[in-house]
Amino acid sequence: MEKINILLAEDNKTEQLLIKKFIEKYKLPYNLSIVDSVDDAETIINNDGLDIVLCDFYLKDGTALDILQLDLDIPVIVITGSEHYKTAIQAMKAGAFDYIVKTGKIDHLDILPVTIEKALKRRNDKKRLSLLSKAIMSINESIYFTDTNNKITYVNYTLLQTYGYEEYELIGKDASLFFKNPDENSCLISGETYNVRKDGNSFPVYMLSTPLLDRAGNTTAVCVIVADISRRKKAEAELKEYSEHLETLVKERTDRLRDVERMATIGETAAMVGHDLRNPLQVLVNNIYIAKLKLKKLDCDNPSSVKLTSDSLQNSLDVIEEQTLYMNKIVSDLQDLAKNMQPDKRDVDVRELINGLLSTTKKNSVKVKMNIDKKFPHLSFDETLMRRVFINLIINAIQSISDKGEVSINGFRENGHAVITIDDTGSGIAPDALDKLFQPLFTTKSKGVGLGLSVCKRIVEAHDGTIKIDNKPEKDGAIVTLTFPIIKEN
Amino acid sequence: MNTKRILLIDDDKNIVSSFKEILELHDYEIETANTAKDGIKIAKAGRFNLALLDMKLPDMEGTELLEILQKECPNMLKIMVTGFASLENAVKSLNLGAAAYIMKPVNPEELVNTIAEKLKEQENDDDINEEKVSDWIENRLNNLDEEE
């Protein structure tokens, strides 16, 4: 345990000895320095490290009052004779911590340890208080205290600087003078608000109020810490403005991009559709020209000329009809792609549906087989739409075969779904094209708009089905797999 | 007068057959091909005065075909026919030496006129060339005479 440094100012040798003996007897942890004059006391006091001064009232060259006048921040305990109670009062008035009355025997010193202990505790408390007070005073946030009537009792230095007041202008005033909107004062405990400076300018603050309670739990005062958040607010506002600006910018760019994209799509579609319509148009124009030319040369009196001309006209009209249908298909595909698909679903026998198509999709060198048995479930199809899907897929399969080959159409059940596959022995699909097959306007054909498969996909999905196309593993050709839910068993 | 021979290269069979019929009605001799590969083979095998080339063929771009045919058959006139007109393709075609660049659908009458016109120019060029050659031979002969 650290020893307590005590200065004993006493001119009476007996008294000095008495105290020394007392300390020895009780093994008190005191370091005692002894002087007999105010002068000597002053010298020691000026050196650091003293904890307490024990001082006889009368000294060689003065009194304890002279020492008390030094305004020490260490406690002074005055020792007086019993007959001099007035001197004790004098000493207490001058700032002594306590006094001890001499009895002439050693027993008056019995209370010495307790007195010293109390003095030291007081001294520490004072130190702590002074530290806290200094901290509050010099802390970089505005702080004020109010009493229970909201009157200001304390303000710190930062507050005075921030608000532009002198201390005397605030103490005893109602704290609502800090608020831009004084009504707020009563309801705001903690949070953001606006305060006003003495010059009337307002600024954003964050306030934190803490009630100080007594032992019974009653509020005795309120401590309010005010943080000036002007800079944060400004930064926030800037950030907000910046992010809003960014948002507008992104929106603008997105809109512009979407416009460009839309125009590009329209342009691309127009170009592709234009290209695809121009071929049949050329065929129409050519056949009309041929027909006119033949009619011009027609010799009505010559039966063989009549026969030749009528055969030629028939041929031209057939071609014109066929090309018109083809042009119609392009336009329908385009419309299907653009419009909302609303299939008119009915119970359809898939086997019959596909069987009916096979005659229209014939090519002599390609054999088309269908392996769908009678037990295959009927599906809920829009017949017109699904017919288009199957025609498209079967024609694609046939066209992929340049020479001889086979297309087979299979139907089976898998995991409670109806599955239809169309596979061919054709050239298969280039790996980089596989991903793009269902994109509108993507085509691998030199004559084709690239709408067929994207329309197929839309139709299949409108029937809650799925469609995928893969190359057959380890074999030539591609396989299309269609999957549909089975609505009911037949 | 010799019958002029024309080669049609287009993968649309209806286009090929109708152009063939039209041009035959105008007394041209026509052969056809549906791919660039076949077109090149036929062009090399027979002497053609002119070819109509589609810009988009299943096995090759029209401009590429034009470049090959320009090397293989420099004297054959080439007319590009396209359903997908672009400035880039037009400039490229003309730079590569196409005689004309035509957009589908073309009025058959106009096409026939263009073909006749181009063939006429070709004939004149040939005549001029022939004249030049005979002039040159005559000059040489005269010079030889003088030298002697």
XYZ file of C-alpha atoms in Angstrom:
638
model
C 0.000 0.000 0.000
C 1.240 3.410 -0.905
C 2.077 5.639 2.000
C 0.279 8.881 2.665
C 2.559 11.913 2.670
C 1.722 14.150 5.571
C 3.225 17.475 6.495
C 3.079 18.148 10.178
C 3.471 21.828 11.077
C 3.972 21.973 14.835
C 6.302 24.032 16.996
C 5.756 22.014 20.141
C 8.356 19.210 20.368
C 6.245 17.139 22.756
C 3.317 17.318 20.447
C 5.560 16.302 17.537
C 6.797 13.298 19.483
C 3.285 12.376 20.532
C 2.152 12.151 16.948
C 5.240 10.204 15.887
C 4.644 7.705 18.702
C 1.020 7.396 17.786
C 1.891 6.573 14.167
C 4.493 4.016 15.245
C 2.138 2.422 17.737
C -0.607 1.805 15.204
C 1.807 1.206 12.281
C -0.054 3.812 10.254
C 1.112 4.110 6.602
C 2.137 7.709 6.966
C 5.230 9.494 5.722
C 5.647 12.320 8.096
C 7.567 15.557 7.360
C 7.810 17.890 10.310
C 8.273 21.674 10.309
C 7.719 24.279 13.005
C 7.182 27.455 10.977
C 4.893 28.790 8.234
C 7.993 29.533 6.173
C 9.284 25.968 6.253
C 5.782 24.627 5.661
C 5.476 26.759 2.558
C 8.765 25.405 1.199
C 7.622 21.802 1.518
C 4.108 22.502 0.269
C 5.565 23.961 -2.910
C 7.210 20.623 -3.623
C 4.845 18.057 -5.113
C 3.615 14.851 -3.568
C 1.927 16.027 -0.377
C -1.427 14.493 0.466
C -2.419 16.246 3.638
C -1.265 19.081 5.924
C -1.626 18.606 9.663
C -1.186 21.961 11.223
C -1.069 23.373 14.752
C -2.927 26.663 14.978
C -0.015 28.571 16.475
C 3.335 28.253 14.773
C 6.649 29.876 15.408
C 6.192 32.676 12.864
C 2.436 32.750 12.344
C -0.786 30.734 12.468
C -2.546 28.013 10.501
C -4.517 30.806 8.847
C -1.345 31.825 7.037
C -1.090 28.346 5.562
C -4.776 28.253 4.676
C -4.306 31.548 2.842
C -2.019 29.762 0.432
C -5.211 28.351 -1.085
C -3.932 24.816 -1.330
C -5.691 22.076 -3.180
C -4.732 19.612 -0.471
C -6.796 19.317 2.694
C -5.552 21.047 5.805
C -6.495 19.653 9.234
C -5.982 22.124 12.049
C -5.008 21.083 15.573
C -6.115 23.465 18.321
C -6.086 23.600 22.077
C -9.393 22.861 23.800
C -9.599 26.357 25.167
C -9.323 27.852 21.681
C -12.597 26.739 20.071
C -12.842 30.156 18.463
C -9.629 29.526 16.538
C -11.155 26.293 15.250
C -14.118 28.174 13.883
C -11.747 30.717 12.345
C -9.743 27.954 10.694
C -12.855 26.232 9.329
C -14.048 29.522 7.895
C -10.659 29.989 6.243
C -11.066 26.643 4.442
C -9.658 24.012 6.809
C -11.037 20.575 6.206
C -11.401 19.622 9.848
C -9.913 20.285 13.236
C -8.666 18.205 16.107
C -8.752 19.457 19.693
C -5.716 18.748 21.904
C -6.432 17.139 25.225
C -2.814 17.006 26.407
C -2.952 13.211 26.346
C -2.427 10.935 23.390
C -6.143 9.963 23.135
C -7.104 13.081 21.185
C -5.209 11.549 18.278
C -7.539 8.507 18.158
C -9.705 10.183 15.570
C -6.677 11.182 13.450
C -6.728 8.188 11.032
C -10.446 8.544 10.362
C -10.114 12.258 9.803
C -7.228 11.754 7.413
C -9.132 9.048 5.543
C -12.148 11.329 5.185
C -9.939 14.198 4.028
C -8.278 12.058 1.403
C -11.625 10.818 0.129
C -12.882 14.364 -0.116
C -9.729 15.332 -1.905
C -10.181 12.542 -4.479
C -13.826 13.443 -4.959
C -12.842 17.026 -5.560
C -10.209 15.937 -8.027
C -12.717 13.768 -9.904
C -15.289 16.524 -9.923
C -12.783 18.992 -11.223
C -11.715 16.550 -13.909
C -15.318 15.955 -14.968
C -16.074 19.620 -14.919
C -12.998 20.376 -16.990
C -13.944 17.615 -19.409
C -17.469 18.884 -19.824
C -16.215 22.405 -20.125
C -13.684 21.699 -22.793
C -15.384 18.829 -24.694
C -15.985 19.540 -28.374
C -19.781 19.289 -28.180
C -22.193 21.845 -26.789
C -23.501 20.808 -23.389
C -25.955 22.468 -21.059
C -27.756 21.526 -17.877
C -31.223 22.607 -16.873
C -33.086 22.396 -13.642
C -36.542 20.899 -13.320
C -38.093 24.148 -14.552
C -36.049 24.010 -17.750
C -33.904 26.891 -16.601
C -30.305 26.750 -17.754
C -27.914 26.044 -14.890
C -24.713 25.264 -16.715
C -23.246 25.714 -20.192
C -19.895 24.610 -21.507
C -17.353 26.506 -23.519
C -18.176 24.897 -26.875
C -21.824 25.866 -26.437
C -20.905 29.504 -25.843
C -18.717 29.490 -28.924
C -21.241 27.685 -31.079
C -24.239 29.776 -30.083
C -22.381 33.048 -29.669
C -23.533 33.823 -26.114
C -21.717 34.878 -22.963
C -22.289 32.622 -19.990
C -24.204 35.272 -17.986
C -26.659 35.681 -20.866
C -27.756 32.086 -20.500
C -27.650 31.040 -16.875
C -31.171 31.149 -15.424
C -32.854 31.543 -18.844
C -35.394 29.097 -20.230
C -33.640 26.537 -22.428
C -36.302 26.877 -25.115
C -34.356 29.908 -26.383
C -32.027 27.434 -28.125
C -34.812 26.073 -30.272
C -35.875 27.413 -33.616
C -39.353 26.187 -32.784
C -39.611 26.602 -28.968
C -42.614 24.236 -28.719
C -40.323 21.424 -29.685
C -38.281 21.871 -26.536
C -40.867 20.164 -24.370
C -41.263 17.084 -26.483
C -37.823 16.461 -27.885
C -35.760 14.130 -25.743
C -33.315 12.975 -28.357
C -33.188 13.484 -32.082
C -32.595 15.891 -34.886
C -33.937 19.418 -34.888
C -32.923 23.002 -35.602
C -31.411 25.341 -33.036
C -30.807 29.097 -33.254
C -27.692 31.064 -32.485
C -27.768 34.387 -30.736
C -27.556 36.100 -34.140
C -30.770 34.364 -35.214
C -29.218 31.940 -37.663
C -30.491 28.419 -37.340
C -28.522 25.219 -37.830
C -29.266 21.496 -37.711
C -28.392 19.651 -34.516
C -28.654 16.261 -32.928
C -29.739 16.577 -29.275
C -29.347 13.988 -26.583
C -31.075 14.709 -23.257
C -30.271 12.711 -20.164
C -32.239 13.280 -16.970
C -30.150 13.239 -13.792
C -31.968 11.417 -11.012
C -31.700 11.537 -7.256
C -31.751 8.418 -5.095
C -35.542 8.383 -5.069
C -35.592 8.404 -8.848
C -36.801 11.982 -9.224
C -35.349 14.136 -11.930
C -33.211 16.848 -10.426
C -31.635 18.180 -13.601
C -31.293 17.452 -17.252
C -28.023 17.231 -19.140
C -28.330 18.035 -22.830
C -25.605 17.314 -25.368
C -25.998 19.106 -28.677
C -24.037 18.025 -31.755
C -23.849 20.469 -34.639
C -24.674 18.323 -37.671
C -24.495 21.065 -40.305
C -21.643 19.369 -42.110
C -23.260 15.964 -42.000
C -26.537 17.452 -43.225
C -24.764 19.264 -45.997
C -22.945 16.112 -47.014
C -26.216 14.203 -46.851
C -27.954 16.784 -49.003
C -25.106 16.716 -51.486
C -25.163 12.954 -51.534
C -28.921 12.968 -52.001
C -28.686 15.484 -54.798
C -25.879 13.519 -56.353
C -27.756 10.229 -56.161
C -30.910 11.890 -57.511
C -28.894 13.337 -60.331
C -27.393 9.936 -60.946
C -30.835 8.388 -60.926
C -32.125 10.864 -63.494
C -29.027 10.302 -65.541
C -29.455 6.533 -65.415
C -33.133 6.884 -66.263
C -32.352 9.164 -69.176
C -29.673 6.857 -70.467
C -31.875 3.808 -70.018
C -34.721 5.485 -71.864
C -32.419 6.541 -74.647
C -30.907 3.080 -74.823
C -34.353 1.516 -74.862
C -35.369 3.856 -77.673
C -32.263 3.022 -79.625
C -32.795 -0.655 -78.953
C -36.435 -0.403 -79.975
C -35.526 1.502 -83.127
C -32.807 -1.021 -83.836
C -35.265 -3.879 -83.370
C -37.822 -2.171 -85.565
C -35.132 -1.453 -88.122
C -33.818 -4.966 -87.966
C -37.300 -6.450 -88.189
C -38.230 -4.170 -91.050
C -35.042 -5.069 -92.883
C -35.457 -8.799 -92.382
C -39.163 -8.828 -93.138
C -38.547 -6.535 -96.087
C -35.928 -8.864 -97.418
C -38.113 -11.867 -96.975
C -41.144 -10.268 -98.551
C -39.135 -9.018 -101.526
C -38.404 -12.497 -102.829
C -42.025 -13.611 -103.089
C -42.869 -10.119 -104.366
C -40.324 -10.587 -107.147
C -41.916 -13.921 -107.967
C -45.366 -12.286 -108.091
C -44.119 -9.478 -110.321
C -42.366 -11.939 -112.596
C -45.405 -14.173 -112.974
C -47.719 -11.265 -113.654
C -45.288 -10.106 -116.321
C -45.161 -13.574 -117.835
C -48.943 -13.858 -117.791
C -49.339 -10.496 -119.531
C -46.732 -11.385 -122.112
C -48.424 -14.721 -122.803
C -51.807 -13.048 -123.132
C -50.336 -10.565 -125.613
C -49.031 -13.366 -127.750
C -52.241 -15.409 -127.502
C -53.690 -16.387 -130.848
C -57.334 -17.150 -130.077
C -57.870 -18.884 -133.357
C -55.075 -21.327 -132.768
C -56.192 -24.095 -130.399
C -52.663 -25.127 -129.501
C -51.764 -21.511 -128.638
C -54.865 -21.323 -126.452
C -53.853 -24.536 -124.698
C -50.258 -23.369 -124.156
C -51.322 -19.974 -122.884
C -53.924 -21.351 -120.510
C -51.433 -23.888 -119.106
C -48.895 -21.145 -118.599
C -51.464 -18.855 -116.957
C -52.561 -21.683 -114.687
C -48.977 -22.243 -113.662
C -48.393 -18.552 -113.007
C -51.574 -18.303 -110.929
C -50.546 -21.359 -108.891
C -47.190 -19.803 -108.181
C -48.832 -16.477 -107.294
C -51.204 -18.245 -104.910
C -48.406 -20.142 -103.256
C -46.292 -17.011 -102.830
C -49.252 -15.111 -101.391
C -49.683 -17.805 -98.755
C -45.996 -17.648 -97.954
C -46.136 -13.874 -97.589
C -49.165 -14.283 -95.365
C -47.226 -16.679 -93.164
C -44.437 -14.156 -92.692
C -46.915 -11.476 -91.721
C -48.822 -13.827 -89.373
C -45.617 -14.918 -87.668
C -44.715 -11.319 -87.109
C -48.133 -10.574 -85.669
C -48.064 -13.646 -83.440
C -44.779 -12.513 -82.070
C -46.095 -9.053 -81.340
C -49.534 -9.803 -79.980
C -50.712 -11.338 -76.741
C -51.069 -15.066 -77.196
C -54.466 -16.296 -76.006
C -54.888 -19.884 -77.070
C -58.391 -21.290 -77.435
C -57.631 -24.651 -75.819
C -59.589 -27.797 -76.499
C -59.103 -31.498 -76.055
C -56.889 -32.596 -78.975
C -55.680 -36.012 -80.111
C -52.039 -35.205 -80.882
C -51.684 -38.348 -82.957
C -54.440 -37.287 -85.314
C -53.191 -33.715 -85.439
C -49.670 -34.723 -86.507
C -50.919 -37.422 -88.876
C -52.948 -34.782 -90.666
C -49.873 -32.624 -91.217
C -47.599 -35.256 -92.670
C -49.115 -35.061 -96.149
C -48.514 -31.304 -96.366
C -44.889 -31.521 -95.289
C -43.719 -34.245 -97.670
C -40.336 -34.377 -99.343
C -39.564 -37.424 -101.426
C -36.041 -38.139 -100.238
C -36.960 -37.899 -96.548
C -38.895 -40.551 -94.691
C -41.105 -39.235 -91.882
C -42.097 -41.747 -89.196
C -44.516 -41.174 -86.357
C -44.368 -43.363 -83.255
C -47.165 -42.136 -81.056
C -49.475 -44.854 -79.812
C -53.167 -44.660 -79.181
C -52.678 -44.499 -75.416
C -50.863 -41.177 -75.641
C -52.943 -38.698 -73.636
C -55.081 -36.093 -75.347
C -53.715 -32.639 -74.692
C -55.362 -29.305 -74.174
C -54.316 -27.496 -77.376
C -55.347 -24.595 -79.519
C -55.413 -26.697 -82.641
C -54.658 -23.898 -85.129
C -51.694 -22.623 -83.130
C -50.237 -26.040 -82.318
C -50.614 -27.128 -85.931
C -48.363 -24.214 -86.867
C -45.819 -25.343 -84.285
C -45.677 -28.884 -85.622
C -45.599 -27.780 -89.284
C -42.713 -25.436 -88.501
C -40.759 -28.053 -86.581
C -41.335 -30.848 -89.112
C -40.416 -28.583 -92.045
C -37.265 -27.479 -90.211
C -36.341 -31.108 -89.600
C -36.921 -32.031 -93.243
C -35.013 -28.998 -94.521
C -32.003 -29.855 -92.375
C -31.574 -33.027 -94.417
C -29.822 -32.094 -97.654
C -29.960 -35.513 -99.229
C -31.675 -38.625 -97.962
C -32.669 -39.097 -94.375
C -35.316 -39.712 -91.798
C -37.427 -37.657 -89.431
C -39.097 -39.430 -86.541
C -41.773 -38.075 -84.254
C -42.170 -39.806 -80.900
C -44.617 -39.365 -78.058
C -44.312 -40.716 -74.528
C -44.941 -39.937 -70.883
C -42.238 -38.835 -68.517
C -42.620 -37.673 -64.904
C -46.325 -37.101 -65.340
C -45.832 -34.991 -68.445
C -46.556 -35.654 -72.098
C -43.375 -35.468 -74.153
C -43.195 -35.171 -77.941
C -39.854 -35.307 -79.731
C -39.016 -34.607 -83.353
C -35.593 -35.788 -84.435
C -33.858 -35.795 -87.782
C -30.761 -37.260 -89.397
C -29.814 -33.866 -90.825
C -26.813 -31.652 -90.423
C -27.483 -30.664 -86.807
C -27.025 -27.181 -85.400
C -23.785 -25.227 -85.066
C -22.902 -24.928 -81.342
C -22.845 -21.134 -81.429
C -26.318 -21.074 -82.980
C -27.900 -23.311 -80.298
C -28.292 -20.483 -77.781
C -29.855 -18.119 -80.281
C -32.374 -20.438 -81.906
C -35.370 -18.918 -80.173
C -34.332 -15.303 -80.604
C -36.601 -13.431 -82.984
C -34.856 -12.581 -86.273
C -32.190 -15.204 -85.764
C -31.944 -17.544 -88.735
C -29.437 -19.880 -90.264
C -31.335 -19.973 -93.538
C -30.485 -17.657 -96.410
C -34.172 -17.176 -97.084
C -35.967 -16.801 -93.796
C -36.895 -14.089 -91.381
C -36.055 -16.034 -88.277
C -39.454 -15.809 -86.679
C -40.567 -19.460 -86.900
C -38.948 -20.849 -83.764
C -39.578 -17.801 -81.639
C -43.249 -18.038 -82.548
C -43.193 -21.800 -81.762
C -41.723 -21.068 -78.348
C -44.360 -18.457 -77.606
C -47.161 -20.794 -78.625
C -45.761 -23.732 -76.619
C -45.317 -21.544 -73.548
C -48.869 -20.268 -73.924
C -49.842 -23.939 -73.509
C -47.778 -24.192 -70.305
C -45.306 -26.315 -72.198
C -41.578 -26.167 -72.805
C -39.497 -26.531 -75.940
C -35.813 -27.261 -76.325
C -33.563 -28.138 -79.206
C -30.342 -30.105 -78.960
C -27.960 -31.894 -81.230
C -28.279 -35.634 -80.888
C -25.405 -37.022 -78.853
C -22.953 -39.087 -80.932
C -25.225 -39.013 -83.972
C -25.941 -36.599 -86.774
C -28.999 -34.427 -86.544
C -30.983 -32.456 -84.039
C -33.795 -33.309 -81.644
C -36.622 -31.045 -80.570
C -38.273 -31.907 -77.265
C -41.708 -30.567 -76.363
C -43.161 -31.130 -72.903
C -46.763 -30.455 -71.906
C -48.753 -30.977 -68.729
C -51.323 -33.774 -68.841
C -54.614 -32.128 -67.917
C -56.731 -35.269 -67.785
C -56.436 -38.878 -68.772
C -58.487 -40.114 -71.697
C -26.391 -12.876 -134.335
C -25.268 -15.299 -131.667
C -27.734 -16.098 -128.893
C -26.575 -14.428 -125.672
C -26.104 -16.740 -122.726
C -27.146 -15.741 -119.187
C -26.490 -17.532 -115.889
C -28.972 -17.109 -112.994
C -27.750 -17.816 -109.464
C -30.403 -17.632 -106.709
C -31.448 -20.171 -104.095
C -35.143 -19.296 -104.439
C -36.374 -21.749 -107.044
C -39.459 -19.682 -107.858
C -37.323 -16.634 -108.615
C -34.969 -18.622 -110.786
C -37.713 -20.329 -112.764
C -39.718 -17.145 -113.368
C -36.664 -15.111 -114.433
C -35.636 -17.992 -116.652
C -39.011 -18.007 -118.321
C -39.015 -14.238 -118.824
C -35.526 -14.123 -120.257
C -36.197 -17.091 -122.511
C -39.219 -15.226 -123.839
C -36.682 -12.562 -124.844
C -34.592 -15.120 -126.693
C -31.776 -15.544 -124.226
C -30.214 -18.873 -123.433
C -30.475 -19.481 -119.690
C -28.761 -21.752 -117.232
C -29.428 -21.738 -113.509
C -27.781 -22.575 -110.187
C -29.140 -22.544 -106.610
C -25.839 -22.281 -104.798
C -22.649 -20.259 -105.262
C -20.638 -23.454 -105.582
C -22.759 -24.743 -108.469
C -22.810 -21.262 -109.989
C -19.007 -21.070 -110.148
C -18.815 -24.568 -111.669
C -21.363 -23.759 -114.378
C -19.854 -20.329 -115.073
C -16.419 -21.851 -115.634
C -17.753 -24.637 -117.850
C -19.784 -22.570 -120.289
C -19.192 -19.174 -121.849
C -21.767 -16.720 -120.488
C -22.257 -13.140 -121.516
C -23.896 -12.171 -118.236
C -24.830 -13.490 -114.803
C -27.531 -12.405 -112.337
C -26.270 -12.985 -108.789
C -28.391 -13.025 -105.657
C -26.761 -11.170 -102.764
C -27.602 -13.830 -100.165
C -26.886 -17.436 -100.985
C -26.896 -20.364 -98.609
C -23.176 -21.058 -99.005
C -21.714 -17.608 -99.711
C -22.312 -13.881 -99.660
C -23.068 -12.428 -103.104
C -20.095 -10.025 -102.981
C -17.751 -12.934 -102.326
C -19.185 -14.825 -105.264
C -18.816 -11.691 -107.389
C -15.116 -11.486 -106.494
C -14.516 -15.119 -107.442
C -16.403 -14.871 -110.721
C -14.550 -11.653 -111.572
C -11.325 -13.651 -111.436
C -12.622 -16.795 -113.108
C -14.732 -15.186 -115.828
C -13.589 -11.564 -116.205
C -15.458 -11.019 -119.439
C -18.828 -12.151 -118.118
C -20.994 -9.197 -116.974
C -22.347 -9.501 -113.465
C -25.540 -7.909 -112.201
C -26.204 -8.074 -108.458
C -29.807 -8.582 -107.403
C -30.690 -8.119 -103.764
C -33.685 -8.062 -101.486
C -31.601 -6.583 -98.705
C -30.183 -3.391 -100.098
C -27.407 -1.692 -98.224
C -25.131 1.112 -99.278
C -22.159 -0.901 -98.122
C -23.030 -3.848 -100.350
C -23.826 -1.607 -103.304
C -20.510 0.243 -103.093
C -18.628 -2.991 -102.574
C -20.342 -4.615 -105.561
C -19.665 -1.722 -107.899
C -16.046 -1.488 -106.726
C -15.638 -5.171 -107.405
C -16.778 -4.542 -110.943
C -20.488 -5.367 -110.974
C -22.211 -4.014 -114.076
C -25.331 -3.102 -112.092
C -26.850 -3.352 -108.653
C -30.571 -4.060 -108.672
C -33.056 -4.216 -105.860
C -35.873 -6.738 -105.608
C -38.631 -6.561 -106.629
C -37.412 -5.309 -109.978
C -39.834 -4.594 -112.809
C -39.087 -7.449 -115.271
C -39.363 -5.030 -118.198
C -36.672 -2.839 -116.675
C -34.467 -5.792 -115.919
C -34.771 -6.981 -119.499
C -33.886 -3.467 -120.699
C -30.901 -3.221 -118.375
C -29.630 -6.598 -119.514
C -30.042 -5.656 -123.195
C -28.272 -2.351 -122.578
C -25.334 -3.919 -120.775
C -24.968 -6.612 -123.411
C -25.007 -3.936 -126.106
C -22.210 -2.045 -124.349
C -20.254 -5.259 -124.062
C -20.687 -5.868 -127.762
C -19.487 -2.324 -128.579
C -16.488 -2.778 -126.330
C -15.700 -6.004 -128.111
C -16.063 -4.248 -131.490
C -13.779 -1.457 -130.345
C -11.283 -3.984 -129.108
C -11.491 -5.815 -132.410
C -11.045 -2.529 -134.289
C -8.057 -1.656 -132.173
C -6.493 -5.027 -132.761
C -6.986 -4.818 -136.537
C -5.662 -1.209 -136.556
C -2.600 -2.340 -134.698
C -1.994 -5.270 -137.035
C -2.435 -2.972 -140.031
C 0.049 -0.474 -138.577
C 2.583 -3.174 -137.834
C 2.243 -4.498 -141.344
C 2.701 -0.999 -142.784
C 5.747 -0.460 -140.609
C 7.182 -3.768 -141.665
C 6.648 -2.752 -145.264
C 8.459 0.541 -144.682
C 11.302 -1.166 -142.867
C 11.798 -3.412 -145.803
